[in-house]
CSV table of C-alpha atoms and ligand atoms in Angstrom, one decimal:
chain,number,residue,atom,x,y,z
M,1,MET,CA,-13.8,-7.5,-7.4
M,2,ARG,CA,-13.2,-5.1,-4.5
M,3,PHE,CA,-9.8,-3.3,-4.0
M,4,PHE,CA,-8.6,-2.3,-0.2
M,5,PHE,CA,-5.9,0.5,0.2
M,6,PRO,CA,-3.7,-0.6,3.7
M,7,ASP,CA,-3.7,2.6,5.3
M,8,SER,CA,-0.6,4.0,7.2
M,9,GLN,CA,-2.1,7.4,7.7
M,10,ASP,CA,-0.8,8.6,4.3
M,11,GLN,CA,-2.0,12.0,3.7
M,12,VAL,CA,-0.7,15.3,1.7
M,13,ASP,CA,-0.8,18.7,2.8
M,14,PRO,CA,-3.0,20.8,0.3
M,15,GLY,CA,-1.3,23.9,1.2
M,16,PHE,CA,2.2,22.8,0.7
M,17,ASP,CA,3.8,25.4,-1.9
M,18,PHE,CA,6.2,23.6,-4.2
M,19,VAL,CA,8.4,26.5,-5.1
M,20,THR,CA,9.1,27.7,-1.5
M,21,GLU,CA,8.5,24.1,0.2
M,22,GLU,CA,6.4,25.6,3.1
M,23,ARG,CA,3.8,24.9,4.8
M,24,ASP,CA,0.7,27.4,6.1
M,25,PRO,CA,1.9,28.2,9.4
M,26,PHE,CA,-1.7,27.5,10.5
M,27,ARG,CA,-1.9,24.1,9.1
M,28,VAL,CA,-3.5,21.5,11.5
M,29,ARG,CA,-2.3,18.0,10.2
M,30,GLN,CA,-5.3,16.0,11.2
M,31,ARG,CA,-7.9,18.6,9.9
M,32,ASP,CA,-6.1,20.0,7.0
M,33,ASP,CA,-4.3,17.0,5.5
M,34,LEU,CA,-6.2,15.0,2.9
M,35,TYR,CA,-6.1,11.2,2.3
M,36,ALA,CA,-6.5,9.6,-1.5
M,37,HIS,CA,-10.0,9.2,-1.3
M,38,GLU,CA,-10.4,12.9,-0.3
M,39,VAL,CA,-7.7,14.3,-2.7
M,40,LEU,CA,-9.1,12.3,-5.9
M,41,THR,CA,-12.5,13.2,-7.0
M,42,GLN,CA,-13.5,9.2,-6.9
M,43,ALA,CA,-11.9,7.3,-4.8
M,44,PRO,CA,-9.2,5.0,-6.3
M,45,PHE,CA,-9.9,2.2,-3.9
M,46,ASP,CA,-13.4,0.5,-2.5
M,47,GLY,CA,-11.9,0.5,1.1
M,48,LEU,CA,-9.2,0.6,3.4
M,49,LEU,CA,-7.6,-2.0,5.3
M,50,VAL,CA,-6.5,-1.0,8.8
M,51,SER,CA,-3.8,-3.0,10.7
M,52,LYS,CA,-3.7,-3.4,14.5
M,53,ALA,CA,-0.1,-3.6,14.3
M,54,ILE,CA,0.0,-0.3,12.5
M,55,VAL,CA,-2.4,1.5,15.1
M,56,ASP,CA,-0.7,0.3,18.2
M,57,GLY,CA,3.0,0.6,17.0
M,58,LYS,CA,3.5,-2.4,19.5
M,59,ALA,CA,4.2,-5.2,18.0
M,60,GLY,CA,7.8,-5.9,16.3
M,61,GLY,CA,8.3,-1.9,16.8
M,62,GLY,CA,8.7,0.7,14.4
M,63,THR,CA,5.6,-0.2,12.7
M,64,GLY,CA,3.3,2.1,14.6
M,65,LYS,CA,2.2,5.2,12.3
M,66,TYR,CA,-0.4,6.5,14.6
M,67,THR,CA,0.5,9.2,17.4
M,68,ALA,CA,-1.1,8.1,20.8
M,69,ALA,CA,-3.9,11.1,20.1
M,70,GLN,CA,-4.6,9.8,16.5
M,71,ARG,CA,-4.9,6.5,18.0
M,72,HIS,CA,-7.3,7.7,20.8
M,73,ARG,CA,-9.3,9.5,18.0
M,74,LEU,CA,-9.9,6.5,16.0
M,75,TYR,CA,-11.3,4.6,18.8
M,76,ARG,CA,-13.4,7.5,20.0
M,77,GLU,CA,-14.8,8.7,16.5
M,78,GLY,CA,-14.7,5.8,14.9
M,79,ALA,CA,-13.4,4.6,11.7
M,80,ARG,CA,-16.2,6.3,9.4
M,81,ARG,CA,-15.6,9.8,11.1
M,82,PHE,CA,-11.9,9.5,11.5
M,83,PHE,CA,-11.3,8.8,8.0
M,84,ARG,CA,-13.7,10.8,6.7
M,85,LEU,CA,-15.2,7.9,4.5
M,86,ASP,CA,-18.3,9.8,3.8
M,87,ARG,CA,-16.6,12.8,2.1
M,88,GLY,CA,-15.8,11.4,-1.1
M,89,HIS,CA,-18.4,10.2,-4.1
M,90,THR,CA,-18.1,6.5,-3.0
M,91,PRO,CA,-18.8,5.6,0.7
M,92,LEU,CA,-15.8,3.0,1.6
M,93,LYS,CA,-15.4,0.3,3.7
M,94,ILE,CA,-13.0,-0.7,6.4
M,95,MET,CA,-11.6,-4.0,6.7
M,96,GLY,CA,-9.4,-4.9,9.9
M,97,ASP,CA,-6.5,-7.1,10.2
M,98,CYS,CA,-3.9,-8.0,12.8
M,99,GLY,CA,-0.7,-6.8,10.6
M,100,ALA,CA,0.7,-10.6,11.0
M,101,PHE,CA,4.0,-9.2,9.3
M,102,SER,CA,4.7,-7.2,12.0
M,103,TYR,CA,5.3,-10.1,14.3
M,104,VAL,CA,6.3,-12.9,11.8
M,105,ALA,CA,9.6,-13.4,14.0
M,106,GLU,CA,7.5,-14.3,17.0
M,107,GLU,CA,6.6,-17.5,18.6
M,108,TYR,CA,3.0,-16.9,18.7
M,109,PRO,CA,0.7,-14.0,17.8
M,110,PRO,CA,0.9,-11.1,20.5
M,111,TYR,CA,-2.6,-10.1,20.3
M,112,SER,CA,-5.7,-12.0,22.3
M,113,VAL,CA,-8.9,-12.7,20.2
M,114,ASP,CA,-10.7,-10.2,22.4
M,115,GLU,CA,-8.5,-7.7,22.1
M,116,VAL,CA,-8.5,-7.9,18.5
M,117,ILE,CA,-12.6,-7.9,18.6
M,118,ASP,CA,-12.3,-4.7,20.6
M,119,PHE,CA,-10.1,-3.2,18.0
M,120,TYR,CA,-12.8,-4.2,15.0
M,121,ASP,CA,-15.8,-3.3,17.2
M,122,GLY,CA,-14.7,-0.2,19.0
M,123,CYS,CA,-13.6,1.4,15.6
M,124,GLY,CA,-16.6,0.5,13.9
M,125,PHE,CA,-15.1,-1.9,11.0
M,126,HIS,CA,-17.3,-3.6,8.3
M,127,TYR,CA,-14.9,-6.6,8.2
M,128,GLY,CA,-12.6,-8.3,10.9
M,129,ILE,CA,-10.0,-10.5,9.8
M,130,ALA,CA,-8.8,-13.2,12.9
M,131,VAL,CA,-5.7,-13.3,14.1
M,132,ASP,CA,-3.5,-15.1,12.2
M,133,HIS,CA,0.3,-16.4,11.8
M,134,VAL,CA,2.2,-16.1,8.6
M,135,ILE,CA,3.7,-19.0,6.7
M,136,PHE,CA,6.5,-17.7,4.4
M,137,GLN,CA,7.6,-20.9,2.8
M,138,TYR,CA,6.4,-22.0,-0.3
M,139,GLU,CA,7.2,-25.8,-1.2
M,140,PRO,CA,4.3,-27.5,-2.9
M,141,LYS,CA,6.0,-30.9,-2.5
M,142,THR,CA,6.6,-31.0,1.2
M,143,ALA,CA,3.8,-33.2,3.0
M,144,ARG,CA,2.1,-32.3,6.5
M,145,ASN,CA,4.1,-35.1,8.2
M,146,ASP,CA,7.3,-34.1,6.9
M,147,GLU,CA,9.9,-32.8,9.6
M,148,ARG,CA,10.6,-29.6,7.4
M,149,ALA,CA,6.8,-28.8,7.5
M,150,ALA,CA,6.6,-28.7,11.5
M,151,GLU,CA,6.9,-25.0,12.1
M,152,TRP,CA,4.3,-24.3,8.9
M,153,VAL,CA,2.3,-27.2,10.4
M,154,ARG,CA,2.7,-25.2,13.6
M,155,ARG,CA,1.9,-21.8,12.7
M,156,GLN,CA,-1.5,-23.4,10.6
M,157,GLU,CA,-2.9,-24.7,13.7
M,158,ILE,CA,-2.1,-21.6,15.8
M,159,THR,CA,-4.1,-19.7,12.9
M,160,LEU,CA,-6.9,-22.3,12.8
M,161,ALA,CA,-7.2,-22.4,16.5
M,162,LEU,CA,-7.7,-18.9,16.9
M,163,ALA,CA,-10.2,-18.7,13.7
M,164,ALA,CA,-12.4,-21.2,15.7
M,165,GLU,CA,-12.0,-19.0,18.9
M,166,PHE,CA,-12.5,-15.7,16.8
M,167,TRP,CA,-15.5,-16.9,15.3
M,168,GLN,CA,-17.4,-18.0,18.7
M,169,ARG,CA,-16.2,-14.6,20.6
M,170,CYS,CA,-17.8,-12.7,17.4
M,171,LYS,CA,-21.1,-14.5,18.1
M,172,ALA,CA,-20.9,-14.3,21.9
M,173,ARG,CA,-20.2,-10.7,21.7
M,174,ARG,CA,-22.6,-10.2,18.8
M,175,VAL,CA,-20.0,-8.0,16.9
M,176,CYS,CA,-21.4,-5.5,14.0
M,177,PHE,CA,-18.6,-6.5,11.8
M,178,THR,CA,-18.3,-9.5,9.3
M,179,PRO,CA,-15.6,-11.8,10.5
M,180,LEU,CA,-13.0,-13.5,8.2
M,181,GLY,CA,-10.8,-16.6,8.7
M,182,VAL,CA,-7.3,-16.7,7.3
M,183,ALA,CA,-6.0,-19.4,5.7
M,184,GLN,CA,-2.2,-20.1,5.9
M,185,GLY,CA,-0.1,-22.7,4.0
M,186,TRP,CA,3.1,-23.7,1.9
M,187,SER,CA,1.5,-25.7,-0.6
M,188,PRO,CA,-1.8,-25.9,-2.7
M,189,GLN,CA,-2.9,-28.8,-0.8
M,190,SER,CA,-2.0,-27.4,2.6
M,191,TYR,CA,-4.2,-24.0,1.6
M,192,ALA,CA,-7.0,-26.4,0.6
M,193,ASP,CA,-7.0,-28.2,4.0
M,194,ALA,CA,-7.2,-24.7,5.8
M,195,VAL,CA,-10.1,-23.6,3.7
M,196,VAL,CA,-11.8,-26.8,4.8
M,197,ALA,CA,-11.3,-26.2,8.3
M,198,LEU,CA,-12.5,-22.6,8.0
M,199,GLN,CA,-15.6,-23.3,6.2
M,200,ARG,CA,-16.2,-26.2,9.0
M,201,ILE,CA,-16.1,-23.3,11.7
M,202,GLY,CA,-18.7,-21.5,9.9
M,203,TYR,CA,-16.7,-18.8,7.8
M,204,GLN,CA,-17.8,-17.7,4.5
M,205,ARG,CA,-15.4,-15.4,3.8
M,206,ILE,CA,-11.7,-16.4,3.8
M,207,ALA,CA,-8.4,-14.3,3.3
M,208,LEU,CA,-5.5,-16.2,1.9
M,209,GLY,CA,-2.2,-14.7,3.8
M,210,GLY,CA,1.5,-15.4,3.0
M,211,MET,CA,0.9,-15.1,-0.8
M,212,VAL,CA,2.9,-11.9,-1.5
M,213,PRO,CA,6.2,-13.5,-2.5
M,214,LEU,CA,4.5,-16.4,-4.4
M,215,LYS,CA,4.2,-16.1,-8.8
M,216,THR,CA,1.0,-15.8,-10.4
M,217,GLN,CA,1.4,-19.7,-11.3
M,218,GLU,CA,2.1,-20.5,-7.5
M,219,ILE,CA,-1.0,-18.6,-6.4
M,220,LEU,CA,-3.4,-20.0,-9.5
M,221,ALA,CA,-2.1,-23.6,-8.2
M,222,CYS,CA,-3.4,-23.2,-4.7
M,223,LEU,CA,-6.8,-21.2,-6.0
M,224,ALA,CA,-7.2,-24.3,-8.2
M,225,ALA,CA,-6.8,-27.0,-5.2
M,226,ILE,CA,-9.1,-24.5,-3.0
M,227,ASP,CA,-11.6,-24.7,-6.0
M,228,GLN,CA,-12.1,-28.6,-5.1
M,229,VAL,CA,-13.4,-28.1,-1.7
M,230,ARG,CA,-14.6,-24.2,-1.9
M,231,GLU,CA,-18.4,-24.1,-1.1
M,232,PRO,CA,-20.1,-21.9,-3.6
M,233,THR,CA,-21.3,-19.3,-0.8
M,234,THR,CA,-17.6,-18.9,0.2
M,235,GLN,CA,-16.0,-16.1,-1.0
M,236,LEU,CA,-11.9,-15.2,-1.1
M,237,HIS,CA,-9.7,-12.3,-0.2
M,238,LEU,CA,-6.1,-12.1,-1.5
M,239,LEU,CA,-3.9,-10.4,1.1
M,240,GLY,CA,-1.4,-8.2,-0.1
M,241,ILE,CA,-1.6,-9.0,-4.0
M,242,SER,CA,-2.2,-6.7,-6.6
M,243,ARG,CA,-2.1,-8.1,-10.0
M,244,CYS,CA,-4.3,-6.2,-12.4
M,245,ASP,CA,-4.2,-8.6,-15.5
M,246,ASP,CA,-4.7,-11.6,-13.3
M,247,VAL,CA,-8.1,-10.1,-12.0
M,248,PRO,CA,-10.7,-11.8,-14.3
M,249,THR,CA,-9.1,-15.2,-13.3
M,250,PHE,CA,-8.9,-14.9,-9.7
M,251,ALA,CA,-12.4,-13.9,-9.8
M,252,THR,CA,-13.2,-17.2,-11.3
M,253,HIS,CA,-11.7,-18.8,-8.7
M,254,GLY,CA,-14.2,-17.4,-6.0
M,255,VAL,CA,-11.9,-13.9,-5.1
M,256,THR,CA,-14.1,-11.2,-4.6
M,257,SER,CA,-11.4,-8.9,-3.2
M,258,PHE,CA,-7.7,-8.0,-2.4
M,259,ASP,CA,-5.4,-5.6,-1.0
M,260,SER,CA,-2.3,-4.0,-1.8
M,261,THR,CA,0.3,-0.8,-1.1
M,262,SER,CA,2.1,-1.5,-4.6
M,263,PRO,CA,1.0,1.5,-6.8
M,264,PHE,CA,1.5,3.5,-3.8
M,265,ARG,CA,4.6,2.4,-2.7
M,266,GLN,CA,6.3,1.9,-6.0
M,267,ALA,CA,6.1,5.7,-6.3
M,268,PHE,CA,9.0,6.1,-3.8
M,269,LYS,CA,10.5,2.5,-3.2
M,270,ASP,CA,10.9,0.9,-6.5
M,271,ASP,CA,14.0,1.6,-8.2
M,272,ARG,CA,12.4,2.6,-11.6
M,273,ASP,CA,8.7,1.9,-11.8
M,274,ASN,CA,7.7,5.0,-9.9
M,275,TYR,CA,4.9,6.7,-12.1
M,276,TYR,CA,2.1,4.5,-13.8
M,277,THR,CA,0.4,5.2,-16.9
M,278,PRO,CA,-2.6,3.3,-18.4
M,279,THR,CA,0.2,1.3,-20.7
M,280,GLY,CA,3.3,1.2,-18.4
M,281,THR,CA,5.6,3.0,-16.0
M,282,TYR,CA,8.0,5.7,-15.7
M,283,VAL,CA,11.1,6.6,-13.5
M,284,ALA,CA,10.9,9.6,-11.2
M,285,LEU,CA,13.4,12.3,-11.5
M,286,ARG,CA,15.3,12.2,-8.5
M,287,VAL,CA,16.3,15.7,-6.8
M,288,PRO,CA,16.7,14.9,-3.0
M,289,GLN,CA,16.7,17.6,-0.8
M,290,VAL,CA,20.5,18.5,0.2
M,291,ASP,CA,19.4,18.4,4.0
M,292,GLY,CA,17.4,14.7,3.7
M,293,ASN,CA,20.0,12.9,2.2
M,294,PRO,CA,22.5,11.3,4.4
M,295,LYS,CA,25.2,10.1,2.2
M,296,LEU,CA,25.2,14.0,0.9
M,297,LYS,CA,25.5,15.5,3.8
M,298,ALA,CA,28.3,13.1,5.0
M,299,ARG,CA,29.9,14.3,2.1
M,300,ILE,CA,29.7,17.8,2.8
M,301,ARG,CA,30.7,17.4,6.0
M,302,SER,CA,34.0,15.4,5.3
M,303,GLY,CA,34.7,18.4,2.9
M,304,GLU,CA,34.6,16.6,-0.1
M,305,ILE,CA,31.9,19.0,-1.6
M,306,SER,CA,30.7,22.2,-0.3
M,307,GLN,CA,27.2,22.8,0.6
M,308,ALA,CA,26.9,25.9,-1.5
M,309,GLN,CA,28.1,23.8,-4.4
M,310,ALA,CA,25.6,21.0,-3.6
M,311,LEU,CA,22.6,23.7,-2.6
M,312,ALA,CA,23.5,25.5,-6.1
M,313,LEU,CA,23.3,21.9,-8.1
M,314,GLU,CA,19.7,21.1,-6.5
M,315,ARG,CA,18.6,24.7,-7.0
M,316,THR,CA,19.6,24.6,-10.9
M,317,ALA,CA,17.7,21.2,-11.3
M,318,LEU,CA,14.5,22.3,-10.2
M,319,THR,CA,14.7,25.4,-11.8
M,320,ARG,CA,15.4,23.8,-15.2
M,321,LEU,CA,12.7,21.2,-14.6
M,322,ARG,CA,10.2,23.8,-14.2
M,323,GLN,CA,11.4,25.9,-17.2
M,324,TYR,CA,11.0,22.7,-19.3
M,325,ASP,CA,7.2,22.2,-18.1
M,326,ALA,CA,6.6,25.8,-19.1
M,327,ASP,CA,8.3,24.9,-22.5
M,328,GLU,CA,11.3,27.4,-22.1
M,329,ILE,CA,13.8,25.2,-22.6
M,330,ASP,CA,14.7,21.7,-24.4
M,331,VAL,CA,15.1,18.7,-22.6
M,332,ASP,CA,19.1,18.2,-22.8
M,333,PRO,CA,20.1,20.9,-20.3
M,334,VAL,CA,17.2,19.3,-17.7
M,335,VAL,CA,18.9,15.8,-18.1
M,336,GLN,CA,22.2,17.4,-17.7
M,337,ALA,CA,21.3,19.6,-14.6
M,338,LEU,CA,19.8,16.2,-13.0
M,339,VAL,CA,23.0,14.0,-13.8
M,340,ASP,CA,25.3,16.8,-12.7
M,341,TYR,CA,23.4,16.8,-9.4
M,342,SER,CA,23.2,13.0,-9.3
M,343,ALA,CA,27.0,12.9,-9.3
M,344,VAL,CA,27.2,14.3,-5.7
M,345,TRP,CA,24.6,12.9,-3.9
M,346,ASP,CA,24.4,9.2,-5.8
M,347,GLY,CA,27.5,9.1,-7.8
M,348,LYS,CA,26.8,5.3,-9.1
M,349,SER,CA,23.5,4.9,-11.2
M,350,ASP,CA,23.2,6.6,-14.3
M,351,ARG,CA,19.7,7.2,-15.1
M,352,SER,CA,20.1,9.8,-18.0
M,353,ALA,CA,18.3,7.6,-20.4
M,354,GLN,CA,15.4,6.8,-18.4
M,355,TYR,CA,14.9,10.6,-17.0
M,356,ARG,CA,15.2,11.6,-21.0
M,357,ALA,CA,12.1,9.3,-21.7
M,358,THR,CA,10.4,10.5,-18.7
M,359,LEU,CA,10.7,14.1,-19.7
M,360,THR,CA,10.1,13.6,-23.7
M,361,ASP,CA,7.2,11.9,-23.0
M,362,ARG,CA,5.7,14.2,-20.4
M,363,PRO,CA,3.3,11.6,-19.3
M,364,TRP,CA,2.0,14.0,-16.7
M,365,ARG,CA,0.6,16.3,-19.0
M,366,ASP,CA,-1.9,13.5,-20.2
M,367,CYS,CA,-3.0,12.4,-17.1
M,368,PRO,CA,-6.7,13.8,-15.9
M,369,CYS,CA,-6.1,13.1,-12.4
M,370,ASP,CA,-6.7,15.8,-9.8
M,371,LEU,CA,-2.9,15.8,-8.8
M,372,CYS,CA,-1.1,15.9,-12.1
M,373,LYS,CA,-3.5,18.6,-13.0
M,374,ALA,CA,-2.7,20.7,-10.2
M,375,ILE,CA,0.8,20.2,-9.8
M,376,GLY,CA,2.3,19.4,-13.3
M,377,ILE,CA,5.6,18.3,-13.5
M,378,GLU,CA,6.2,18.4,-9.6
M,379,VAL,CA,4.4,15.1,-9.6
M,380,VAL,CA,7.4,13.2,-11.3
M,381,ILE,CA,10.1,14.8,-8.8
M,382,PHE,CA,11.3,12.1,-6.4
M,383,ARG,CA,11.7,14.6,-3.4
M,384,GLY,CA,10.3,14.6,0.0
M,385,THR,CA,7.0,13.1,1.4
M,386,GLU,CA,4.7,15.7,-0.3
M,387,ARG,CA,5.8,15.1,-3.9
M,388,ASN,CA,6.2,11.3,-3.3
M,389,LYS,CA,3.1,10.5,-1.6
M,390,ARG,CA,1.0,12.8,-4.5
M,391,ARG,CA,2.6,10.3,-7.0
M,392,GLY,CA,1.6,7.4,-4.9
M,393,PHE,CA,-2.0,8.7,-5.1
M,394,HIS,CA,-1.7,9.3,-8.8
M,395,ASN,CA,-0.5,5.6,-9.0
M,396,LEU,CA,-3.7,4.8,-7.2
M,397,TYR,CA,-5.7,6.4,-9.5
M,398,VAL,CA,-4.1,5.0,-12.6
M,399,PHE,CA,-4.4,1.4,-11.0
M,400,GLU,CA,-8.1,1.8,-10.6
M,401,GLN,CA,-8.5,3.0,-14.1
M,402,ARG,CA,-6.5,-0.3,-15.3
M,403,LEU,CA,-8.5,-2.4,-13.0
M,404,ARG,CA,-11.9,-1.2,-14.3
M,405,PRO,CA,-11.9,-3.0,-17.5
M,406,GLN,CA,-10.9,-6.1,-15.6
M,407,ARG,CA,-13.6,-5.8,-13.3
M,408,GLU,CA,-16.1,-5.4,-15.9
M,409,ARG,CA,-14.5,-8.5,-17.4
M,410,THR,CA,-15.6,-10.2,-14.3
M,411,ARG,CA,-19.1,-8.9,-13.8
M,412,ALA,CA,-19.8,-10.1,-17.5
N,1,ZN,ZN1,-2.0,11.7,-12.4
């Protein structure tokens, strides 16, 4: 079972100073900043999933994470050099897709098949996913000829027609990557129908799309229906699904790979499960920058709080966190400082009990990953991109550790 991490150009600056919060003045982002697979001794994934929408930033607007210069460099140098895939201990694979989420609201996918092939082949990817159109609904009882299913059928037909064209163009152009078709559906039966059509075209690798909002039982129902039609040689990829505990079960249904950003994004998007451990999760300790918090800045502007007061509370919180990590003070004054500061930038949620749990257990001290070893308590502080991304990379490391025994079970 291979795990692909969807790339959004998330890197960390190895020279960042956590105390002064300054960067090396000679830092060159593209040269000095490091990907997760460079910062961790062993890459926490088998490959990267690179979306055309993320690289181009056209479809849907606002999804582009690449500057024009980065985009040109990716095409010029190819993925292997651009992502420095050979620098880690394990050589990584690159899978490409179109980023169908970014154009979900459109009538029709905005990319032509040849344009997408240019992207995959031009950048030297190992796998390329055909152009698809997401179906979000899941209604197992709605039949194909039901009026309610009209739009879903339309999207499935677009996806299958583009898959047929993609397959033919890949053959005609003698591409160097392995093409994957996409099955979109709204029910177990409709997913199975799509798999039948894709196998008929010639696909031996099929990605299952639109399953992100589905419950595990619903995914398993779809996989069971697909089992009825799946050729023994067909391999499945789950798009956007990371459910570690279910990996051995998924494997029995022909799933050989999946991708997800969850372990990374939960570090700074989730309300509670920010820091992974082998057995659970902790909340991260929120100390936002006075300058970076819009709500707090508005309160300062309106005169509700003085800037000096806010800065002093922020400073005290950081100082006490470091004193605590150096075993100089007890947990109570640290929780108090976090709560005092929170009263001015948040004022609503009381996270003191969760903060106390994170602080008392000090999970970062038990973690052998390169990031926790290097920066200690800073990794659990919810503050700015350098700490938040490092915590995301740590989560990827833990995710891989959790995944490993599950993967070994699938091999046995
Ligand atoms: Zn760690």
